[in-house]
PDB file of C-alpha atoms in Angstrom:
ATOM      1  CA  UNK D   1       0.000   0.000   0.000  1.00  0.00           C
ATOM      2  CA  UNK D   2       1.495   2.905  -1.305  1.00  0.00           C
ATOM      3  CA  UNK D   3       1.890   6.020   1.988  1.00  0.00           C
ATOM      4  CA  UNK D   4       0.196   8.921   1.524  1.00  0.00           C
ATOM      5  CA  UNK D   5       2.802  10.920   3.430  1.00  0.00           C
ATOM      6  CA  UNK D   6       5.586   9.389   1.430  1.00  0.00           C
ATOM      7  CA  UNK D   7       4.098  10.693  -1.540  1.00  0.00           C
ATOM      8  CA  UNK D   8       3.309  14.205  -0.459  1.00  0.00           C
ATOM      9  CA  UNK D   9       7.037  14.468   0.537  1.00  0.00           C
ATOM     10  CA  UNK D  10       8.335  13.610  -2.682  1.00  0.00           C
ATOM     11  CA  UNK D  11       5.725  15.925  -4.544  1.00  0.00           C
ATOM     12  CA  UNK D  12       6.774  18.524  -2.414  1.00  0.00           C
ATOM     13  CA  UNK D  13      10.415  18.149  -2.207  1.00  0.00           C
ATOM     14  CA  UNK D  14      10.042  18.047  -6.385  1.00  0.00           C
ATOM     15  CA  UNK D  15       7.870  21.585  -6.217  1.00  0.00           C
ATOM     16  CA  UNK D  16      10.777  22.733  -4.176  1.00  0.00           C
ATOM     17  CA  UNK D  17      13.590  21.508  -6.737  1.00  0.00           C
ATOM     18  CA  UNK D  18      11.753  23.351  -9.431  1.00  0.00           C
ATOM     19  CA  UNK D  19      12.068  26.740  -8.076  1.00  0.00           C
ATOM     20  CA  UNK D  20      16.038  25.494  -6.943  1.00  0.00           C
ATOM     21  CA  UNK D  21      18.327  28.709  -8.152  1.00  0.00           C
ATOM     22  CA  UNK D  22      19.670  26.827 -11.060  1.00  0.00           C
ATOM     23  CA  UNK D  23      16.072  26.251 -12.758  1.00  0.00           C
ATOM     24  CA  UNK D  24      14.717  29.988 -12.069  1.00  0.00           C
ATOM     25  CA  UNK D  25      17.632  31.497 -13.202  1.00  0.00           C
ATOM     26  CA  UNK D  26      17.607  28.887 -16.484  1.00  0.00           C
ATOM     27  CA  UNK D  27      14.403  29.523 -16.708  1.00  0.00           C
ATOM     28  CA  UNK D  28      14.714  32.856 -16.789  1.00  0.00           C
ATOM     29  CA  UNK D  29      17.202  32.874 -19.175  1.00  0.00           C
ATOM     30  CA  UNK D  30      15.170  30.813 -21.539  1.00  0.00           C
ATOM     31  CA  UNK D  31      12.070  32.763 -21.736  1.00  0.00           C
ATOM     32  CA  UNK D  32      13.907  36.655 -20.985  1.00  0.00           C
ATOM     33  CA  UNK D  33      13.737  36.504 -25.042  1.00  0.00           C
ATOM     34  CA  UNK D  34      10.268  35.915 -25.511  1.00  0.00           C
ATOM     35  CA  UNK D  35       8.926  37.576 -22.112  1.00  0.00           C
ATOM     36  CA  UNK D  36       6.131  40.101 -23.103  1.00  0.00           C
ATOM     37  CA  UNK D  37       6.056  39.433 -26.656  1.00  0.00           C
ATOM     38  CA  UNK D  38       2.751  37.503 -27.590  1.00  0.00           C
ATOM     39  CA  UNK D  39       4.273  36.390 -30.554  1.00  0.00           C
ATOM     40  CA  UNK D  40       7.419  34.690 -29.059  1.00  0.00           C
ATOM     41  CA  UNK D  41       5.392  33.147 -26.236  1.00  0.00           C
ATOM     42  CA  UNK D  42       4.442  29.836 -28.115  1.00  0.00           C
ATOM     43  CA  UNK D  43       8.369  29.195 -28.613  1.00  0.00           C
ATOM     44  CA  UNK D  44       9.896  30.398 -24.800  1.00  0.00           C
ATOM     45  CA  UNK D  45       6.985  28.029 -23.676  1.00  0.00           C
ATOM     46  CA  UNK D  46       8.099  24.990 -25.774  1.00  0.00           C
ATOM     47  CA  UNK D  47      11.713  25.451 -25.049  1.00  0.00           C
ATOM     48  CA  UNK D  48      10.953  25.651 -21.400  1.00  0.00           C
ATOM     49  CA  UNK D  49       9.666  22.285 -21.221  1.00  0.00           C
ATOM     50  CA  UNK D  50      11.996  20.640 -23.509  1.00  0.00           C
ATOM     51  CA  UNK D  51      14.136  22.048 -20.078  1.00  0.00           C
ATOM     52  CA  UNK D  52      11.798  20.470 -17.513  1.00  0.00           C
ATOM     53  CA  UNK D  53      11.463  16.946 -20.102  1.00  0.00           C
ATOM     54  CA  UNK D  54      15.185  17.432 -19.989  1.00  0.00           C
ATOM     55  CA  UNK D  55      16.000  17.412 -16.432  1.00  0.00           C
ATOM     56  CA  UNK D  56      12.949  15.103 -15.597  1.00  0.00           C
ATOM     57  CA  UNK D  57      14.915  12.281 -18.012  1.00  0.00           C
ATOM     58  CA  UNK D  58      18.123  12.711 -15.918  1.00  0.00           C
ATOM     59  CA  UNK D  59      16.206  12.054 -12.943  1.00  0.00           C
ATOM     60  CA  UNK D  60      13.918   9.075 -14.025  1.00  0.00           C
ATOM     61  CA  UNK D  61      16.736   7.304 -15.242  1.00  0.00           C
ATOM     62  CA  UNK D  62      18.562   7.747 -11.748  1.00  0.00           C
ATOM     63  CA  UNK D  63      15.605   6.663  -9.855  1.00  0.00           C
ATOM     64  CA  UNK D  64      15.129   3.752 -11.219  1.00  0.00           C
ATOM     65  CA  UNK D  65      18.474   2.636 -11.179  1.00  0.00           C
ATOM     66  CA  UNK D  66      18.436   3.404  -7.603  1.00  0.00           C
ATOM     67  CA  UNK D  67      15.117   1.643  -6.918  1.00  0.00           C
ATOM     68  CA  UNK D  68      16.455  -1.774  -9.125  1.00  0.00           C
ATOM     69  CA  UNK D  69      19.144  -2.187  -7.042  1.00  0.00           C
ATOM     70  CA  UNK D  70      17.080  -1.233  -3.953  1.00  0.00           C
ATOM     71  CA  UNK D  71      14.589  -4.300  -4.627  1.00  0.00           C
ATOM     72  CA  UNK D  72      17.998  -6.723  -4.236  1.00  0.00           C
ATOM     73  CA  UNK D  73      18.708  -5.714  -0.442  1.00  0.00           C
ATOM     74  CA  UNK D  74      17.640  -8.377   1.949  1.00  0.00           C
ATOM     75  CA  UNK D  75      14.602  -7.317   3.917  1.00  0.00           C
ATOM     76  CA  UNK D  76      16.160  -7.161   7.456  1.00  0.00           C
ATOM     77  CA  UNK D  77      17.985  -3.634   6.095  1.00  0.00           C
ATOM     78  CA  UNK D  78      14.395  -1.945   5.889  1.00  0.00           C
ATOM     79  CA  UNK D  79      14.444  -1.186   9.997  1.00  0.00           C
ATOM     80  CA  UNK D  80      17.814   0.185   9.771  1.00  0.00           C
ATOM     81  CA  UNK D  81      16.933   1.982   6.218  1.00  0.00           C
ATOM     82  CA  UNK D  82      14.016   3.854   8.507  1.00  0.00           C
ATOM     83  CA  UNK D  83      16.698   5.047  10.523  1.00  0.00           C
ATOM     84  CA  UNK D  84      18.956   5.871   7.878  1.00  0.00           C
ATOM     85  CA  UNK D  85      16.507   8.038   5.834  1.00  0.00           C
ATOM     86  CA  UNK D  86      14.752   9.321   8.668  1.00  0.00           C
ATOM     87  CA  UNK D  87      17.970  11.289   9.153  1.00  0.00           C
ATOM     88  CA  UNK D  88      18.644  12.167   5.653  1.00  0.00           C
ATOM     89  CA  UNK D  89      15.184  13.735   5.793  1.00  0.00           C
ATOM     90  CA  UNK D  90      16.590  15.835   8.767  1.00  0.00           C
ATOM     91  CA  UNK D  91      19.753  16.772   7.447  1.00  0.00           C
ATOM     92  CA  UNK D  92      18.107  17.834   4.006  1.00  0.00           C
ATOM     93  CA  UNK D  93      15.208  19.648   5.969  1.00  0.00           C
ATOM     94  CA  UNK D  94      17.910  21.554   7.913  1.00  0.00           C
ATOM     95  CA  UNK D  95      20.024  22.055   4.745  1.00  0.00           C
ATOM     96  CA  UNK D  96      16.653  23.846   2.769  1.00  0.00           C
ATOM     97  CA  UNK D  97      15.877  26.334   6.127  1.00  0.00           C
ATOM     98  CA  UNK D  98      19.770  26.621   6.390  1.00  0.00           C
ATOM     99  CA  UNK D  99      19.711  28.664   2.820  1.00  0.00           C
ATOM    100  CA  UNK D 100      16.209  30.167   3.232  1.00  0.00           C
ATOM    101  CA  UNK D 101      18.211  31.725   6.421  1.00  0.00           C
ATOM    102  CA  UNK D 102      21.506  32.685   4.189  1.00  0.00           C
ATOM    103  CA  UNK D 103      19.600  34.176   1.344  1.00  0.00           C
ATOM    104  CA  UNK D 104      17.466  36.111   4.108  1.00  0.00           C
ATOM    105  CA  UNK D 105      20.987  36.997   6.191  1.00  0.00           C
ATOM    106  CA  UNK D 106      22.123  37.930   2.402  1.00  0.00           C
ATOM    107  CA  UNK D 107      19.570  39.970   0.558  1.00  0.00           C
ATOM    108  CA  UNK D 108      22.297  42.411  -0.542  1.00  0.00           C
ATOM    109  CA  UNK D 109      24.466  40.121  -2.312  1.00  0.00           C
ATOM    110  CA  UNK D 110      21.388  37.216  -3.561  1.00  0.00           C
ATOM    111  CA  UNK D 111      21.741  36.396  -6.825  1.00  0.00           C
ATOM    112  CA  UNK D 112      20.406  33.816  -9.152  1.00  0.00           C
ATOM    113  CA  UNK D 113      23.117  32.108 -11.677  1.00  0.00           C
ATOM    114  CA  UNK D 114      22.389  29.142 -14.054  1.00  0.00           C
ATOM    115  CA  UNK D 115      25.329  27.281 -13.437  1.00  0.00           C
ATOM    116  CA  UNK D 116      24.443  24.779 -16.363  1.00  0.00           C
ATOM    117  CA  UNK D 117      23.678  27.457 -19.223  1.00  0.00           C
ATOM    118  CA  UNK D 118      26.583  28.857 -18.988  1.00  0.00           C
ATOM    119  CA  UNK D 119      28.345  24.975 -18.961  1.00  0.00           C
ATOM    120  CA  UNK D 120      26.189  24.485 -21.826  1.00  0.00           C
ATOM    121  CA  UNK D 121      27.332  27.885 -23.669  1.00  0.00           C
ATOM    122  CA  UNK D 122      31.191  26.717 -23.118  1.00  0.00           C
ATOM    123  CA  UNK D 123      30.016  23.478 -24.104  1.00  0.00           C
ATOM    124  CA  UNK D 124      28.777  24.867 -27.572  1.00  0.00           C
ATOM    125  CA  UNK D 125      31.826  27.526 -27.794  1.00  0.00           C
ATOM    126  CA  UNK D 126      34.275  24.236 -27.514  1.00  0.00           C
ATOM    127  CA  UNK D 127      33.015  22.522 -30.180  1.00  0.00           C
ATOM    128  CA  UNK D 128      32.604  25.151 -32.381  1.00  0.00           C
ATOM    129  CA  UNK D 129      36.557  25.826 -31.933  1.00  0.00           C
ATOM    130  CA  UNK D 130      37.118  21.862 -32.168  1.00  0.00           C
ATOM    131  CA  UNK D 131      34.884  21.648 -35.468  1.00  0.00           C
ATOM    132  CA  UNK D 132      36.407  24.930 -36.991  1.00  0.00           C
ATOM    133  CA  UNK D 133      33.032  26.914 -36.889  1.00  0.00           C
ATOM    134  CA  UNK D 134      32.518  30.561 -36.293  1.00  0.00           C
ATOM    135  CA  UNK D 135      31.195  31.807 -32.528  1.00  0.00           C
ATOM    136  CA  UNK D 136      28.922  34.369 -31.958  1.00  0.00           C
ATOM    137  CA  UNK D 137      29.660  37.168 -29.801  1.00  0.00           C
ATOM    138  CA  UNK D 138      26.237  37.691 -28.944  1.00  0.00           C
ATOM    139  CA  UNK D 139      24.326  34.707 -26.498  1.00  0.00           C
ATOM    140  CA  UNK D 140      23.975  31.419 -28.168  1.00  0.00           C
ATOM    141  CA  UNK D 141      20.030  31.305 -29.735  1.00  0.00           C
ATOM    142  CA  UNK D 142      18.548  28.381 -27.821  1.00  0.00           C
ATOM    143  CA  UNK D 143      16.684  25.704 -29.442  1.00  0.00           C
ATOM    144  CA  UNK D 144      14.234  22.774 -28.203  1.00  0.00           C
ATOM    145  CA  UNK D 145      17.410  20.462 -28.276  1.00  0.00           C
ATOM    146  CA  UNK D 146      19.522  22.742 -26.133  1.00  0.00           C
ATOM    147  CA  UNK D 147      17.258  23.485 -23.533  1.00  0.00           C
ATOM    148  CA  UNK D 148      16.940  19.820 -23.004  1.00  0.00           C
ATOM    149  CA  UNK D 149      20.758  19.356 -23.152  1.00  0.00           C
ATOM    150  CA  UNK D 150      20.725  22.164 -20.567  1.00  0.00           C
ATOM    151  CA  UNK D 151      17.920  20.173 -18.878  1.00  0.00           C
ATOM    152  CA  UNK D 152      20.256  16.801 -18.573  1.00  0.00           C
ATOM    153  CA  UNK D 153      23.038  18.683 -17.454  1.00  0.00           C
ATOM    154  CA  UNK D 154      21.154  20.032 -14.319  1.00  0.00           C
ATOM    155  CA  UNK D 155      19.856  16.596 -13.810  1.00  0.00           C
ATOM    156  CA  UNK D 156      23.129  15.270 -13.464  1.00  0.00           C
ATOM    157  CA  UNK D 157      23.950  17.722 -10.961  1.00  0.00           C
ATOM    158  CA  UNK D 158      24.969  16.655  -7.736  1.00  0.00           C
ATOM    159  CA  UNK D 159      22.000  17.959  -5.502  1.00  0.00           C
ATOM    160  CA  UNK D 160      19.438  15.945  -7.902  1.00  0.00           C
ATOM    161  CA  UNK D 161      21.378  12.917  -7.706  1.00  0.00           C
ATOM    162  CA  UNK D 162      21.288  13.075  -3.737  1.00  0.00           C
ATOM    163  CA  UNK D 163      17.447  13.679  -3.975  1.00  0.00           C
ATOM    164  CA  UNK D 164      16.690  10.949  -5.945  1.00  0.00           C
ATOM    165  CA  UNK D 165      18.884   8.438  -4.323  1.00  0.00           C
ATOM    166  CA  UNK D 166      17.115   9.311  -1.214  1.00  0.00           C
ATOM    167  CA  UNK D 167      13.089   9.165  -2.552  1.00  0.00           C
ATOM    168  CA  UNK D 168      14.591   6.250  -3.854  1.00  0.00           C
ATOM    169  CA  UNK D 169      15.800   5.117  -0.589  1.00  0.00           C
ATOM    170  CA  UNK D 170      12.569   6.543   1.431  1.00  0.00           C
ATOM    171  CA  UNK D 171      10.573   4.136  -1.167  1.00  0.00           C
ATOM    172  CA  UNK D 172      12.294   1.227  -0.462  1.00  0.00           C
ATOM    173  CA  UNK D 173      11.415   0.797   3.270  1.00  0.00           C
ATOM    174  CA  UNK D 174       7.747   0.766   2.479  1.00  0.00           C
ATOM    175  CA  UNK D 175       7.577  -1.565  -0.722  1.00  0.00           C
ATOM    176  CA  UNK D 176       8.769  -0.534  -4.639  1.00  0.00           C
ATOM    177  CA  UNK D 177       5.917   0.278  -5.492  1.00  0.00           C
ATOM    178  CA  UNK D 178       5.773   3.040  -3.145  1.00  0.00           C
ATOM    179  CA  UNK D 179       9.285   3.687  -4.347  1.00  0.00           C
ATOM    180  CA  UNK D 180       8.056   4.330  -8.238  1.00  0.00           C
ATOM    181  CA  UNK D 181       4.847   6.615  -7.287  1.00  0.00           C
ATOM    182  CA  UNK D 182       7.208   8.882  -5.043  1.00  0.00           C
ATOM    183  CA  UNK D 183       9.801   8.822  -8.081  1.00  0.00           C
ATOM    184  CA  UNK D 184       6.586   9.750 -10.218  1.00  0.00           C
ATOM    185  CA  UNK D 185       5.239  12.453  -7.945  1.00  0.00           C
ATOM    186  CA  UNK D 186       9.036  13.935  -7.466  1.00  0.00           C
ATOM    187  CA  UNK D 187       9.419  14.188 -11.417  1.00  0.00           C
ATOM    188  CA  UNK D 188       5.900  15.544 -11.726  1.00  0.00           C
ATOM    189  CA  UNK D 189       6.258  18.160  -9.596  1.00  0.00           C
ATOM    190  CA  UNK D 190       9.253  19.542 -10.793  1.00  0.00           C
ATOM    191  CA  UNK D 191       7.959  19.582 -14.349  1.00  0.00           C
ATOM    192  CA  UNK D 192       5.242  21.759 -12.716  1.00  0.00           C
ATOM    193  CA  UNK D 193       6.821  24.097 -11.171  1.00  0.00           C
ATOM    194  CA  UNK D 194       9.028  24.591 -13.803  1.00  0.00           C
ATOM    195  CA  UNK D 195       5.798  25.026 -16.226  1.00  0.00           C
ATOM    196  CA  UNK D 196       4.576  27.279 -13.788  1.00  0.00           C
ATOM    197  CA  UNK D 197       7.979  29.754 -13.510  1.00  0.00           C
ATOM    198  CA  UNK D 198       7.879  29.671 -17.471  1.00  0.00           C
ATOM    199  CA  UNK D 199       4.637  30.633 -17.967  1.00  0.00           C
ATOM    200  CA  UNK D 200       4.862  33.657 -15.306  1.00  0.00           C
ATOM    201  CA  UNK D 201       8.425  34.699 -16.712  1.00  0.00           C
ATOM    202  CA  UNK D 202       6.420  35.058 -20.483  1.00  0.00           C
ATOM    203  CA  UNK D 203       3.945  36.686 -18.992  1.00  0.00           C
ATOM    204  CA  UNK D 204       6.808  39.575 -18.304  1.00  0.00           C
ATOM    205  CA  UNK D 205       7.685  38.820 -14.564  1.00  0.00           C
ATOM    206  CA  UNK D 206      10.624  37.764 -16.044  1.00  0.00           C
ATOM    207  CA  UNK D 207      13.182  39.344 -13.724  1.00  0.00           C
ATOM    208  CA  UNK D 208      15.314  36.272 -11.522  1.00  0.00           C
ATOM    209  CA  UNK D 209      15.060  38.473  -7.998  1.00  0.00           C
ATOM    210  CA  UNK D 210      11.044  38.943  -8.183  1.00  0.00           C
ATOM    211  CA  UNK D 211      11.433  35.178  -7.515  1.00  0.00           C
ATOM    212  CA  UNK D 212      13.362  35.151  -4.296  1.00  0.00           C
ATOM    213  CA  UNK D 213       9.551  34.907  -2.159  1.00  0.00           C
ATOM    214  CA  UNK D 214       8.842  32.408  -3.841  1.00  0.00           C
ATOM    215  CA  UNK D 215      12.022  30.596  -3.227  1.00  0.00           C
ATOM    216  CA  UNK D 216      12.182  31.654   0.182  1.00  0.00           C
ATOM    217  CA  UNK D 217       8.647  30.572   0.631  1.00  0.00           C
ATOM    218  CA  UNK D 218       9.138  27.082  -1.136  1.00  0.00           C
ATOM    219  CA  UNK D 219      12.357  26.410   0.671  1.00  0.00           C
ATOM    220  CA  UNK D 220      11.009  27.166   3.872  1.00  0.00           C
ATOM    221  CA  UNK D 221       7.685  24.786   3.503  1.00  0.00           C
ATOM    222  CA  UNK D 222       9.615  21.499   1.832  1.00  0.00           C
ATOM    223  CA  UNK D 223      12.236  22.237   4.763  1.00  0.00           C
ATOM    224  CA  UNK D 224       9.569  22.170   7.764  1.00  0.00           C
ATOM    225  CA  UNK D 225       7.884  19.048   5.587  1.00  0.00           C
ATOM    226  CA  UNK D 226      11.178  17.591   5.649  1.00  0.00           C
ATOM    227  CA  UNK D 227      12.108  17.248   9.269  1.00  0.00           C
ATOM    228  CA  UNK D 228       8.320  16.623  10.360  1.00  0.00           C
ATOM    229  CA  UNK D 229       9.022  13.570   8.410  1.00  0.00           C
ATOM    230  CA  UNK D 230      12.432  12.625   9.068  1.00  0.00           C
ATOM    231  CA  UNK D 231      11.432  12.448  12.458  1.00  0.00           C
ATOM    232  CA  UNK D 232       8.366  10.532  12.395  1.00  0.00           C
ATOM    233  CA  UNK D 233      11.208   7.795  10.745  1.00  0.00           C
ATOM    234  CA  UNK D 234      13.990   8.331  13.442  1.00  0.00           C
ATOM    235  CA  UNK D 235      11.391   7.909  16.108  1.00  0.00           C
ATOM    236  CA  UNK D 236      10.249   4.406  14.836  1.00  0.00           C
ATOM    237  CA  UNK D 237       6.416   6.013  13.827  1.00  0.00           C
ATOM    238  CA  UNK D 238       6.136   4.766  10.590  1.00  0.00           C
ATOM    239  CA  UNK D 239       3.279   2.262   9.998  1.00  0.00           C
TER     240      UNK D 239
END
């Protein structure tokens, strides 16, 4: 029987990962082109999801893996897996408030930076010099098939990797089936969120620091959700 509260920690942690720095400020990026032109909104749209498809591959793929080799533990590791995960809820709950706190301490100096478009612009500016090709000067003009390179390379990002591996991990004490839905809801609400930044960036809100409410707001809930839950596993209150 899948757990409710299982589920509405992994749709919530994956809300949270949405709105993470590196997929506002991608985000951002993506649709500054096309923000308040009708016209252009169609395109900034599609190339935003091909972002969120992107990403939500990356992370699929991981979970799974994860879960497979999850299923060939013998069972007697699920009491000590409560444990375990319990206090990786913790630790990640503490982690979220701990940079809700730092961006709050540091309002001056906040700043969003996609990390991975600018990989992915060195990326193309490499092979370009490799293949003999002229460079722009000017930024690269995204298409459907970068965004969702840009997409992969966030989802092989370190963070991401950790949250999947411990959904995964979270899934595996109650049954795998439990495991896929939470994989499912994680991946679902990132996409969402993601859908939800793009559409309000197009819609001209399109600066990155109108978003830091929402991020401190997001961070601050999937934090709270985080150690209410790890601790319900660390004290043994799991059905």
């Amino acid at each position: 029987m899948i757990q409710l509260p299982l589920l509405g920690t992994a749709l919530i942690l994956g809300l949270r990962h949405g709105i993470d720095l590196d997929h506002i400020a991608a985000l951002v990026d993506i649709c500054g082109a096309s923000a308040g032109e009708p016209r252009l909104r169609k395109k900034g749209l599609l190339l935003s999801l091909a972002y969120a498809l992107g990403h939500a591959l990356v992370i699929t793929i991981l979970g799974l893996a994860a879960i497979s080799f999850a299923a060939l533990l013998p069972a007697w590791i699920d009491t000590v897996m409560e444990r375990v995960v319990g206090l990786t809820l913790v630790v990640l709950g503490l982690y979220l408030l701990n940079t809700v706190f730092g961006a709050i301490k540091n309002a001056d100096t906040f700043k969003f930076k996609s990390r991975w478009t600018a990989f992915y612009s060195w990326l193309r500016e490499a092979f370009a010099k490799l293949t003999k090709q002229s460079v722009s000067a000017e930024e690269p003009v995204l298409t459907a098939q970068g965004t969702f390179a840009i997409g992969m390379l966030h989802g092989i990002g370190a963070e991401t990797a950790t949250q999947v591996l411990l959904i995964s991990a979270v899934g595996g004490v109650a049954s795998q089936t439990t495991a896929i839905a939470m994989l499912v809801a994680f991946v679902l609400g990132l996409v969402a969120s993601n859908t939800f930044i793009a559409i309000i960036s197009l819609g001209g809100f399109g600066t990155a620091a109108n978003w830091r409410p929402l991020y401190l707001l997001g961070g601050g809930l999937a934090g709270a959700f985080s150690l209410f839950v790890g601790g319900t596993f660390l004290l043994g209150a799991v059905d």
